[in-house]
Amino acid sequence: MIGTGFIYGVAGLMFAAFAILSATDRTNPKRFGNAAFYAVLAISFLLGGRLGDIGNGVLVLALVAIAGSSAMGRGGRATTTLDERRVEAARLGNRIFLPALIIPAAALGGTVLFRAVPNLVDPKQATLVALTCGVLIALVAMHLWFRPRIATPLAEGVRLMDAIGWAAVLPQMLASLGAVFALAGVGDVVGGLAGHAIPEGSLIGAVLAYTLGMALFTMVMGNAFAAFPVMAAAIGIPLLVRHYGGDPAVVAAIGMLSGFCGTLMTPMAANFNLVPAALLELKDKNAVIRAQIPTALPLLAVNIGLLYWLGFR
Amino acid sequence: MLVLCGIAVIVAGFLLRFNPLLVVAVSALVTGLAAGIAPLAVLAAFGKAFNENRYVTVIYIVLPVIGLLERHGLQERARLAIAKLRGATVGRLLIGYLLFRQLTAALGLTSIAGPAQSVRPLVAPMAEAAAEAQGVAPGGDRIPAMAAATDNIGLFFGEDIFIAIGSILLMKGVLEGYGIVIQPLHLSMWAIPTAIAAFLIHGFRLWLLDRRLARTQ
């Protein structure tokens, strides 16, 4: 059955190619740092399932050592100039948008198709398998159209990857930190503290502690998924649902969405806030967060009101 | 109480601007030690979770496609297309994109767009072209940052309407742990009021942006 093995194989081979291209890029003064970082990622994707837990932990330490010692730079492989791109844009016209649409079209069509034909693709991985197929189809299509050298798409990919750098693995690191927090029982402690902080008999106090707690804990963890089990255990279930008789569906749904307001305001949510700033080559790496705060704060207030009025009818 | 040291490490590490990967690793170690877990066991727990969460990092496989398209002028074409469109403003363009992102995410199509797939190659250059036509000097952070923000807001407050998204399944699982059984549809329904509020609030800000640009022109 086609599943994670296929997806991780493609990703692993891509990172292995990134490592080789980085190591041979003499324009990057820190080329071996980049090469080592991508090589470790390639090992993780290709062999992570066979390394054992300690082995994977050592891979993480290697990534941390490379990123923490600022050993990564940016490659300078030649790409096209702005003038060349303008000429291409005029020559190719709107057809240039077609290959970009292959990936979403394949992700959608593949997900539907793989669900209809079971036993071929692991249903849990249908979307990611379809997305991977879309990437491969787009590469083949563009290869027939533009006739680039085999290494060219990879060199262009490493150009973008270098702009993201170590931030690319921060979300995966934070998800793993969440697992350690769960093992250490951080949620129960936070829950106990939050329980003490709420004035007794105050519904609005409990609603505020729950929604603001979701937003704040999400900002620290960078992920509402890590905050939700903690806040549900601390306030959502015992106080809002059991004590005040709130509708559990409303308490859960609006609690999670309050957490999403926190995601908009924190650099820990690297894949949403730091990676776009790096990809767009912004001068201020917090520019995306600054653009989001004026939407996130009023929306958090709306969520507090919605939970208070819809949850306890 | 001692296990909260890990959270303090994260906050302090960020304020002191240490490398975030380093901060996360130290936080995991401190938290584990505070809970009385042996260092090697913390390393194993972290390594196991890292390996299980590899799918989070898979999205970067789209980069070679986007990079190759950029090489052949994708961004410049996106700028040209907007420059030719009469009446295109940065606010109208991003409101349209917000609606598109919320609706597609609500249908479960969360990975058809994103910072690498759509914002860098298409949405940000289009927004910049529209803003330049409205009199914004090129090269600033404000317009591309707003394009990225619009993508995030559309995704976050659209996806929870879809019944099979990760957060809905997580909520269902957590509630079941307390003996509360709820159908995913019932959870996703309650994401709709917030989705409408998100569209109104962010859309209003984009409309204000257009008005401010019109006044400075």
Coordinates of C-alpha atoms in Angstrom, one line a residue:
Chain A
M1 CA 0.0 0.0 0.0
I2 CA 1.3 3.5 -0.9
G3 CA 1.7 5.6 2.2
T4 CA 4.3 7.4 4.3
G5 CA 7.1 5.3 2.8
F6 CA 6.5 6.9 -0.6
I7 CA 6.0 10.5 0.7
Y8 CA 9.0 10.4 3.0
G9 CA 11.1 8.7 0.3
V10 CA 10.4 11.6 -2.1
A11 CA 11.1 14.2 0.6
G12 CA 14.2 12.4 1.8
L13 CA 15.7 12.2 -1.8
M14 CA 14.9 15.9 -2.3
F15 CA 16.8 16.8 0.9
A16 CA 19.7 14.6 -0.1
A17 CA 19.9 16.4 -3.4
F18 CA 19.7 19.8 -1.5
A19 CA 22.7 18.6 0.7
I20 CA 24.8 17.7 -2.4
L21 CA 23.9 21.0 -4.2
S22 CA 24.7 23.0 -1.0
A23 CA 28.1 21.2 -0.5
T24 CA 29.2 22.0 -4.0
D25 CA 28.0 25.7 -3.9
R26 CA 31.2 27.7 -3.6
T27 CA 29.3 31.0 -3.5
N28 CA 28.0 30.1 0.0
P29 CA 30.6 30.7 2.7
K30 CA 28.7 28.4 5.1
R31 CA 28.0 25.7 2.5
F32 CA 28.9 22.8 4.7
G33 CA 26.6 23.9 7.4
N34 CA 23.7 24.0 5.0
A35 CA 24.8 20.6 3.5
A36 CA 24.9 19.0 6.9
F37 CA 21.5 20.3 7.9
Y38 CA 19.8 19.0 4.8
A39 CA 21.8 15.7 5.0
V40 CA 20.4 15.1 8.6
L41 CA 16.9 15.9 7.3
A42 CA 17.4 13.4 4.4
I43 CA 18.5 10.7 6.9
S44 CA 15.5 11.4 9.1
F45 CA 13.1 11.0 6.2
L46 CA 14.8 8.0 4.6
L47 CA 15.9 6.1 7.7
G48 CA 14.0 7.6 10.6
G49 CA 11.7 4.5 10.9
R50 CA 14.7 2.2 11.4
L51 CA 16.9 4.3 13.7
G52 CA 15.1 3.8 17.0
D53 CA 14.0 6.5 19.4
I54 CA 17.5 7.4 20.7
G55 CA 18.9 7.5 17.1
N56 CA 16.2 10.0 16.1
G57 CA 17.0 12.0 19.3
V58 CA 20.6 12.2 18.2
L59 CA 19.4 13.4 14.7
V60 CA 17.5 16.2 16.5
L61 CA 20.6 17.1 18.5
A62 CA 22.6 17.4 15.3
L63 CA 20.0 19.7 13.8
V64 CA 20.0 21.9 16.9
A65 CA 23.9 22.0 17.0
I66 CA 24.0 23.1 13.3
A67 CA 21.3 25.8 13.7
G68 CA 22.3 26.9 17.2
S69 CA 25.9 27.6 16.1
S70 CA 24.7 29.8 13.2
A71 CA 26.5 27.4 10.7
M72 CA 23.9 28.0 8.0
G73 CA 24.1 30.6 5.2
R74 CA 22.5 31.2 1.9
G75 CA 23.6 29.8 -1.4
G76 CA 24.3 31.9 -4.4
R77 CA 23.7 29.6 -7.4
A78 CA 22.9 31.5 -10.5
T79 CA 19.2 31.8 -11.3
T80 CA 17.5 34.1 -14.0
T81 CA 17.7 37.9 -13.6
L82 CA 14.7 40.1 -13.3
D83 CA 15.0 41.2 -16.9
E84 CA 15.2 37.7 -18.2
R85 CA 12.1 36.8 -16.1
R86 CA 10.2 39.8 -17.5
V87 CA 11.0 38.6 -21.0
E88 CA 9.9 35.0 -20.1
A89 CA 6.7 36.3 -18.5
A90 CA 5.8 38.2 -21.7
R91 CA 6.7 35.3 -24.0
L92 CA 4.9 32.5 -22.0
G93 CA 1.8 34.5 -21.1
N94 CA -0.8 33.2 -18.7
R95 CA 0.2 29.6 -19.6
I96 CA 2.8 29.9 -16.9
F97 CA 0.0 29.6 -14.3
L98 CA -1.0 26.1 -15.5
P99 CA 1.9 24.1 -13.9
A100 CA 1.2 25.9 -10.7
L101 CA -2.4 24.6 -10.8
I102 CA -1.3 21.0 -11.2
I103 CA -0.4 20.6 -7.5
P104 CA -3.7 21.7 -6.1
A105 CA -5.7 19.9 -8.8
A106 CA -3.8 16.7 -8.1
A107 CA -4.2 17.1 -4.4
L108 CA -7.9 17.4 -4.8
G109 CA -8.4 14.8 -7.5
G110 CA -6.1 12.4 -5.9
T111 CA -7.8 12.6 -2.6
V112 CA -11.1 11.8 -4.1
L113 CA -9.7 9.1 -6.4
F114 CA -7.7 7.3 -3.7
R115 CA -10.8 7.2 -1.4
A116 CA -12.7 5.6 -4.2
V117 CA -10.1 3.0 -4.9
P118 CA -9.2 1.6 -1.5
N119 CA -6.2 -0.8 -0.9
L120 CA -4.0 1.1 -3.2
V121 CA -3.2 4.1 -1.0
D122 CA -3.3 4.3 2.8
P123 CA -6.6 6.3 3.3
K124 CA -5.0 8.3 6.3
Q125 CA -2.3 9.6 3.9
A126 CA -4.5 10.1 0.8
T127 CA -4.0 13.9 0.7
L128 CA -0.3 13.9 1.2
V129 CA 0.2 11.1 -1.3
A130 CA -1.9 13.0 -3.8
L131 CA 0.1 16.2 -3.1
T132 CA 3.4 14.3 -3.6
C133 CA 2.1 12.9 -6.9
G134 CA 1.1 16.4 -8.0
V135 CA 4.6 17.7 -7.4
L136 CA 6.1 14.8 -9.5
I137 CA 3.6 15.4 -12.3
A138 CA 4.2 19.1 -12.3
L139 CA 8.0 18.5 -12.5
V140 CA 7.6 16.1 -15.4
A141 CA 5.3 18.5 -17.2
M142 CA 7.6 21.4 -16.8
H143 CA 10.6 19.3 -17.8
L144 CA 8.8 18.5 -21.1
W145 CA 7.9 22.2 -21.6
F146 CA 11.0 24.1 -20.5
R147 CA 13.7 21.4 -21.0
P148 CA 15.8 22.5 -18.0
R149 CA 18.8 20.5 -16.8
I150 CA 17.9 17.7 -14.4
A151 CA 19.5 19.6 -11.4
T152 CA 17.8 22.9 -12.2
P153 CA 14.5 22.5 -10.3
L154 CA 16.5 21.2 -7.3
A155 CA 18.8 24.2 -7.5
E156 CA 15.8 26.5 -7.6
G157 CA 14.3 24.6 -4.7
V158 CA 17.4 24.9 -2.5
R159 CA 17.4 28.7 -3.3
L160 CA 14.0 28.9 -1.6
M161 CA 14.9 26.4 1.1
D162 CA 17.9 28.4 2.1
A163 CA 15.7 31.5 2.6
I164 CA 13.6 29.5 5.1
G165 CA 16.6 27.8 6.8
W166 CA 16.3 26.2 10.2
A167 CA 12.8 27.7 10.7
A168 CA 11.6 24.9 8.5
V169 CA 11.9 22.3 11.3
L170 CA 10.7 24.5 14.2
P171 CA 7.0 23.3 13.9
Q172 CA 8.2 19.6 14.0
M173 CA 10.4 20.4 17.0
L174 CA 7.5 22.1 18.8
A175 CA 5.2 19.2 18.1
S176 CA 7.9 17.0 19.7
L177 CA 8.2 19.3 22.7
G178 CA 4.4 18.9 23.2
A179 CA 5.0 15.2 23.6
V180 CA 7.6 15.8 26.3
F181 CA 5.3 18.3 28.0
A182 CA 2.5 15.6 28.0
L183 CA 4.9 13.0 29.4
A184 CA 6.0 15.4 32.2
G185 CA 2.4 16.3 33.1
V186 CA 2.7 20.1 32.4
G187 CA -1.0 20.2 31.5
D188 CA -2.1 19.1 35.0
V189 CA 0.0 21.7 36.7
V190 CA -1.2 24.5 34.5
G191 CA -4.7 23.3 35.0
G192 CA -4.3 23.4 38.8
L193 CA -3.0 26.9 38.7
A194 CA -5.7 28.2 36.4
G195 CA -8.3 26.6 38.6
H196 CA -7.1 28.7 41.6
A197 CA -7.0 31.9 39.6
I198 CA -10.7 32.0 38.8
P199 CA -13.1 33.7 41.3
E200 CA -15.6 31.2 42.5
G201 CA -19.1 31.4 41.0
S202 CA -18.1 33.7 38.2
L203 CA -19.1 32.3 34.8
I204 CA -17.5 35.2 32.9
G205 CA -14.3 34.7 34.9
A206 CA -14.2 31.1 33.9
V207 CA -14.9 31.9 30.2
L208 CA -12.2 34.6 30.2
A209 CA -9.6 32.3 31.9
Y210 CA -10.4 29.5 29.4
T211 CA -10.3 31.6 26.2
L212 CA -7.4 33.9 27.2
G213 CA -5.6 30.8 28.6
M214 CA -6.0 29.1 25.2
A215 CA -4.6 32.2 23.4
L216 CA -1.7 32.6 25.8
F217 CA -0.7 29.0 26.0
T218 CA -0.9 28.7 22.2
M219 CA 1.5 31.7 22.0
V220 CA 4.0 29.9 24.2
M221 CA 3.7 26.5 22.5
G222 CA 3.2 27.9 19.0
N223 CA 0.3 25.5 18.5
A224 CA -3.3 25.4 19.6
F225 CA -3.3 21.6 19.4
A226 CA -0.9 21.6 22.3
A227 CA -2.9 24.1 24.3
F228 CA -6.3 22.5 23.9
P229 CA -5.9 19.3 25.9
V230 CA -4.4 21.4 28.7
M231 CA -7.1 24.1 28.9
A232 CA -9.9 21.5 28.4
A233 CA -8.6 19.5 31.3
A234 CA -8.1 22.7 33.4
I235 CA -11.2 24.7 32.9
G236 CA -13.2 23.7 29.8
I237 CA -14.5 20.3 31.1
P238 CA -14.6 20.6 34.9
L239 CA -15.9 24.2 35.1
L240 CA -17.5 25.3 31.9
V241 CA -19.2 22.0 31.0
R242 CA -19.7 20.2 34.3
H243 CA -20.2 23.0 36.7
Y244 CA -21.9 25.7 34.6
G245 CA -23.6 23.2 32.2
G246 CA -22.1 24.6 29.0
D247 CA -22.6 22.9 25.6
P248 CA -19.4 20.8 25.1
A249 CA -19.4 21.3 21.3
V250 CA -19.4 25.1 21.7
V251 CA -16.9 25.1 24.5
A252 CA -14.5 22.9 22.4
A253 CA -14.9 24.6 19.1
I254 CA -14.7 28.2 20.3
G255 CA -11.9 27.4 22.7
M256 CA -9.8 26.0 19.8
L257 CA -10.6 29.1 17.7
S258 CA -9.4 31.3 20.6
G259 CA -6.2 29.4 20.4
F260 CA -5.9 30.2 16.7
C261 CA -6.1 33.9 17.6
G262 CA -3.0 33.2 19.7
T263 CA -1.3 31.5 16.8
L264 CA -1.6 34.7 14.8
M265 CA 0.4 36.6 17.4
T266 CA 3.5 34.4 18.2
P267 CA 6.8 33.8 16.5
M268 CA 6.6 30.2 17.9
A269 CA 4.1 29.4 15.2
A270 CA 7.1 29.5 12.8
N271 CA 5.5 27.9 9.8
F272 CA 2.7 30.5 9.7
N273 CA 4.5 33.6 10.9
L274 CA 8.3 33.3 10.4
V275 CA 8.5 31.1 7.3
P276 CA 6.3 33.4 5.2
A277 CA 8.4 36.4 6.3
A278 CA 11.5 34.5 5.2
L279 CA 10.0 33.3 2.0
L280 CA 8.9 36.8 1.1
E281 CA 12.3 38.1 2.1
L282 CA 10.9 40.8 4.4
K283 CA 13.3 43.0 6.3
D284 CA 11.3 42.7 9.6
K285 CA 10.9 39.0 10.4
N286 CA 7.9 39.9 12.6
A287 CA 6.1 41.9 9.9
V288 CA 3.5 39.1 9.4
I289 CA 2.7 39.0 13.1
R290 CA 2.4 42.8 13.2
A291 CA -0.1 42.6 10.2
Q292 CA -2.1 40.0 12.1
I293 CA -2.5 41.4 15.6
P294 CA -5.1 44.0 14.7
T295 CA -7.3 41.2 13.4
A296 CA -6.4 38.6 16.1
L297 CA -7.3 40.8 19.1
P298 CA -10.9 41.9 18.1
L299 CA -11.5 38.3 16.9
L300 CA -10.5 37.0 20.3
A301 CA -13.0 39.4 21.9
V302 CA -15.7 38.1 19.5
N303 CA -14.8 34.5 20.5
I304 CA -15.2 35.4 24.2
G305 CA -18.6 36.9 23.5
L306 CA -19.7 34.0 21.3
L307 CA -18.8 31.4 23.9
Y308 CA -20.5 33.4 26.7
W309 CA -23.8 33.8 24.8
L310 CA -23.9 30.7 22.7
G311 CA -22.4 28.2 25.1
F312 CA -24.8 28.5 28.1
R313 CA -28.3 28.9 26.7
Chain B
M1 CA 5.3 23.3 39.8
L2 CA 8.9 22.6 38.8
V3 CA 7.8 21.3 35.4
L4 CA 6.8 24.8 34.4
C5 CA 10.5 25.7 34.2
G6 CA 10.3 24.5 30.5
I7 CA 7.8 27.2 29.7
A8 CA 9.9 29.9 31.4
V9 CA 12.9 28.6 29.3
I10 CA 10.8 29.2 26.1
V11 CA 9.7 32.7 27.0
A12 CA 13.2 33.7 28.2
G13 CA 15.0 32.1 25.2
F14 CA 12.8 34.1 22.8
L15 CA 13.2 37.4 24.6
L16 CA 17.0 36.9 24.7
R17 CA 16.9 36.0 21.0
F18 CA 18.6 32.6 21.2
N19 CA 18.1 30.2 18.3
P20 CA 14.6 28.8 18.7
L21 CA 15.6 25.2 17.9
L22 CA 18.1 25.5 20.7
V23 CA 15.5 27.0 23.0
V24 CA 13.0 24.2 22.3
A25 CA 15.7 21.5 22.9
V26 CA 16.7 23.0 26.2
S27 CA 13.1 23.4 27.3
A28 CA 12.4 19.7 26.6
L29 CA 15.5 18.7 28.6
V30 CA 14.6 21.1 31.6
T31 CA 11.0 19.9 31.6
G32 CA 12.0 16.3 31.5
L33 CA 14.6 16.6 34.3
A34 CA 12.1 18.6 36.4
A35 CA 9.6 15.8 36.1
G36 CA 12.3 13.3 37.2
I37 CA 12.8 11.7 33.8
A38 CA 16.3 10.5 32.9
P39 CA 18.1 12.6 30.2
L40 CA 18.4 9.7 27.9
A41 CA 14.7 8.9 28.3
V42 CA 13.9 12.6 27.4
L43 CA 16.1 12.3 24.3
A44 CA 14.3 9.0 23.3
A45 CA 10.8 10.6 23.8
F46 CA 11.8 13.7 21.8
G47 CA 13.3 11.6 19.0
K48 CA 10.2 9.3 18.8
A49 CA 7.9 12.3 18.6
F50 CA 10.1 14.0 16.0
N51 CA 10.0 10.9 13.8
E52 CA 6.2 10.6 14.1
N53 CA 5.7 14.2 13.2
R54 CA 7.8 14.2 9.9
Y55 CA 4.6 14.9 7.9
V56 CA 4.7 18.5 9.2
T57 CA 7.9 19.1 7.2
V58 CA 6.8 17.3 4.0
I59 CA 5.2 20.5 2.5
Y60 CA 8.6 21.7 1.3
I61 CA 8.6 19.2 -1.5
V62 CA 6.7 21.9 -3.5
L63 CA 9.7 24.2 -3.5
P64 CA 11.4 22.8 -6.6
V65 CA 8.2 23.4 -8.7
I66 CA 7.7 26.9 -7.3
G67 CA 11.4 27.7 -7.8
L68 CA 11.4 26.5 -11.4
L69 CA 8.2 28.5 -12.2
E70 CA 9.8 31.6 -10.7
R71 CA 12.8 31.1 -12.9
H72 CA 10.5 31.4 -15.9
G73 CA 8.8 34.5 -14.7
L74 CA 5.8 33.4 -12.6
Q75 CA 5.9 36.4 -10.3
E76 CA 6.4 38.9 -13.1
R77 CA 3.4 37.3 -14.9
A78 CA 1.3 37.6 -11.8
R79 CA 2.2 41.3 -11.6
L80 CA 1.4 41.9 -15.2
A81 CA -2.0 40.2 -14.9
I82 CA -3.0 42.5 -12.1
A83 CA -1.6 45.6 -13.7
K84 CA -3.9 44.9 -16.7
L85 CA -7.0 44.4 -14.6
R86 CA -8.9 47.7 -14.3
G87 CA -10.2 48.5 -10.8
A88 CA -8.0 46.0 -9.1
T89 CA -6.9 47.4 -5.7
V90 CA -4.9 45.7 -3.0
G91 CA -7.9 45.6 -0.6
R92 CA -10.3 44.1 -3.2
L93 CA -7.7 41.5 -4.3
L94 CA -7.0 40.4 -0.7
I95 CA -10.6 40.3 0.3
G96 CA -11.2 38.1 -2.7
Y97 CA -8.3 35.9 -1.7
L98 CA -9.5 35.8 1.9
L99 CA -12.9 34.5 0.7
F100 CA -11.3 32.0 -1.6
R101 CA -9.0 30.7 1.2
Q102 CA -11.8 30.4 3.8
L103 CA -14.2 28.6 1.4
T104 CA -11.7 26.1 0.1
A105 CA -10.3 25.4 3.6
A106 CA -13.9 24.9 4.8
L107 CA -14.1 22.2 2.1
G108 CA -10.9 20.5 3.4
L109 CA -8.7 21.9 0.7
T110 CA -6.1 23.3 3.1
S111 CA -2.9 22.4 1.2
I112 CA -3.9 23.9 -2.2
A113 CA -2.6 27.3 -1.0
G114 CA -0.1 28.6 1.5
P115 CA 3.0 30.7 1.9
A116 CA 5.1 28.6 -0.4
Q117 CA 2.4 27.4 -2.8
S118 CA 0.5 30.6 -3.5
V119 CA 1.6 33.6 -1.4
R120 CA 5.2 34.0 -2.6
P121 CA 4.6 33.1 -6.3
L122 CA 1.2 34.7 -6.9
V123 CA -0.7 36.6 -4.1
A124 CA 2.2 38.8 -2.8
P125 CA 3.4 40.0 -6.2
M126 CA -0.2 40.6 -7.3
A127 CA -0.9 42.6 -4.1
E128 CA 2.3 44.6 -4.6
A129 CA 1.4 45.4 -8.3
A130 CA -2.0 46.6 -7.2
A131 CA -0.6 48.7 -4.4
E132 CA 2.0 50.3 -6.7
A133 CA -0.9 51.3 -9.0
Q134 CA -2.5 52.9 -5.9
G135 CA 0.7 54.9 -5.2
V136 CA 2.6 52.7 -2.7
A137 CA 6.4 52.9 -3.1
P138 CA 7.7 49.4 -4.1
G139 CA 9.9 47.4 -1.7
G140 CA 8.2 47.8 1.7
D141 CA 7.2 45.0 4.0
R142 CA 3.7 46.1 4.6
I143 CA 1.9 44.8 1.5
P144 CA 3.5 41.4 1.3
A145 CA 3.1 40.9 5.1
M146 CA -0.6 41.7 4.7
A147 CA -0.8 39.1 1.9
A148 CA 0.8 36.4 4.2
A149 CA -1.5 37.5 7.1
T150 CA -4.6 37.2 4.8
D151 CA -3.6 33.7 3.9
N152 CA -3.2 32.6 7.5
I153 CA -6.4 34.2 8.6
G154 CA -8.4 32.6 5.8
L155 CA -6.9 29.2 6.5
F156 CA -7.3 29.2 10.3
F157 CA -10.9 30.5 10.3
G158 CA -12.0 28.3 7.4
E159 CA -10.5 24.9 8.1
D160 CA -12.4 24.3 11.4
I161 CA -15.7 24.2 9.4
F162 CA -14.4 21.0 7.6
I163 CA -15.3 17.9 9.6
A164 CA -12.2 15.8 8.9
I165 CA -9.5 18.4 9.8
G166 CA -6.9 17.6 12.5
S167 CA -8.2 20.1 15.1
I168 CA -11.8 18.7 14.9
L169 CA -10.5 15.1 15.3
L170 CA -8.4 16.3 18.3
M171 CA -11.3 17.9 20.0
K172 CA -13.5 14.8 19.4
G173 CA -10.8 12.7 20.9
V174 CA -10.2 14.9 24.0
L175 CA -13.9 15.1 24.7
E176 CA -14.3 11.3 24.3
G177 CA -11.6 11.0 27.0
Y178 CA -14.2 12.6 29.4
G179 CA -17.0 10.4 28.2
I180 CA -18.6 13.1 26.0
V181 CA -19.4 11.8 22.5
I182 CA -19.9 14.4 19.8
Q183 CA -20.2 14.1 16.1
P184 CA -17.6 16.1 14.1
L185 CA -20.4 17.9 12.2
H186 CA -21.7 19.3 15.5
L187 CA -18.2 20.7 16.3
S188 CA -17.6 22.1 12.9
M189 CA -21.0 23.9 12.9
W190 CA -19.9 26.1 15.9
A191 CA -16.8 27.3 13.9
I192 CA -19.1 29.1 11.4
P193 CA -19.9 32.2 13.6
T194 CA -16.2 32.9 14.2
A195 CA -15.4 32.3 10.5
I196 CA -18.0 35.0 9.6
A197 CA -16.5 37.4 12.2
A198 CA -13.0 36.8 10.9
F199 CA -14.1 37.6 7.4
L200 CA -15.8 40.8 8.5
I201 CA -13.0 42.0 10.8
H202 CA -10.1 41.3 8.4
G203 CA -12.2 42.4 5.3
F204 CA -12.9 45.7 7.1
R205 CA -9.2 46.2 7.7
L206 CA -8.5 45.6 4.0
W207 CA -11.2 48.0 3.0
L208 CA -9.7 50.6 5.4
L209 CA -6.3 50.0 3.7
D210 CA -7.7 50.8 0.3
R211 CA -9.3 54.0 1.7
R212 CA -6.1 55.1 3.3
L213 CA -4.2 54.5 0.0
A214 CA -6.8 56.5 -1.9
R215 CA -6.4 59.4 0.4
T216 CA -2.6 59.5 0.2
Q217 CA -2.7 59.4 -3.6

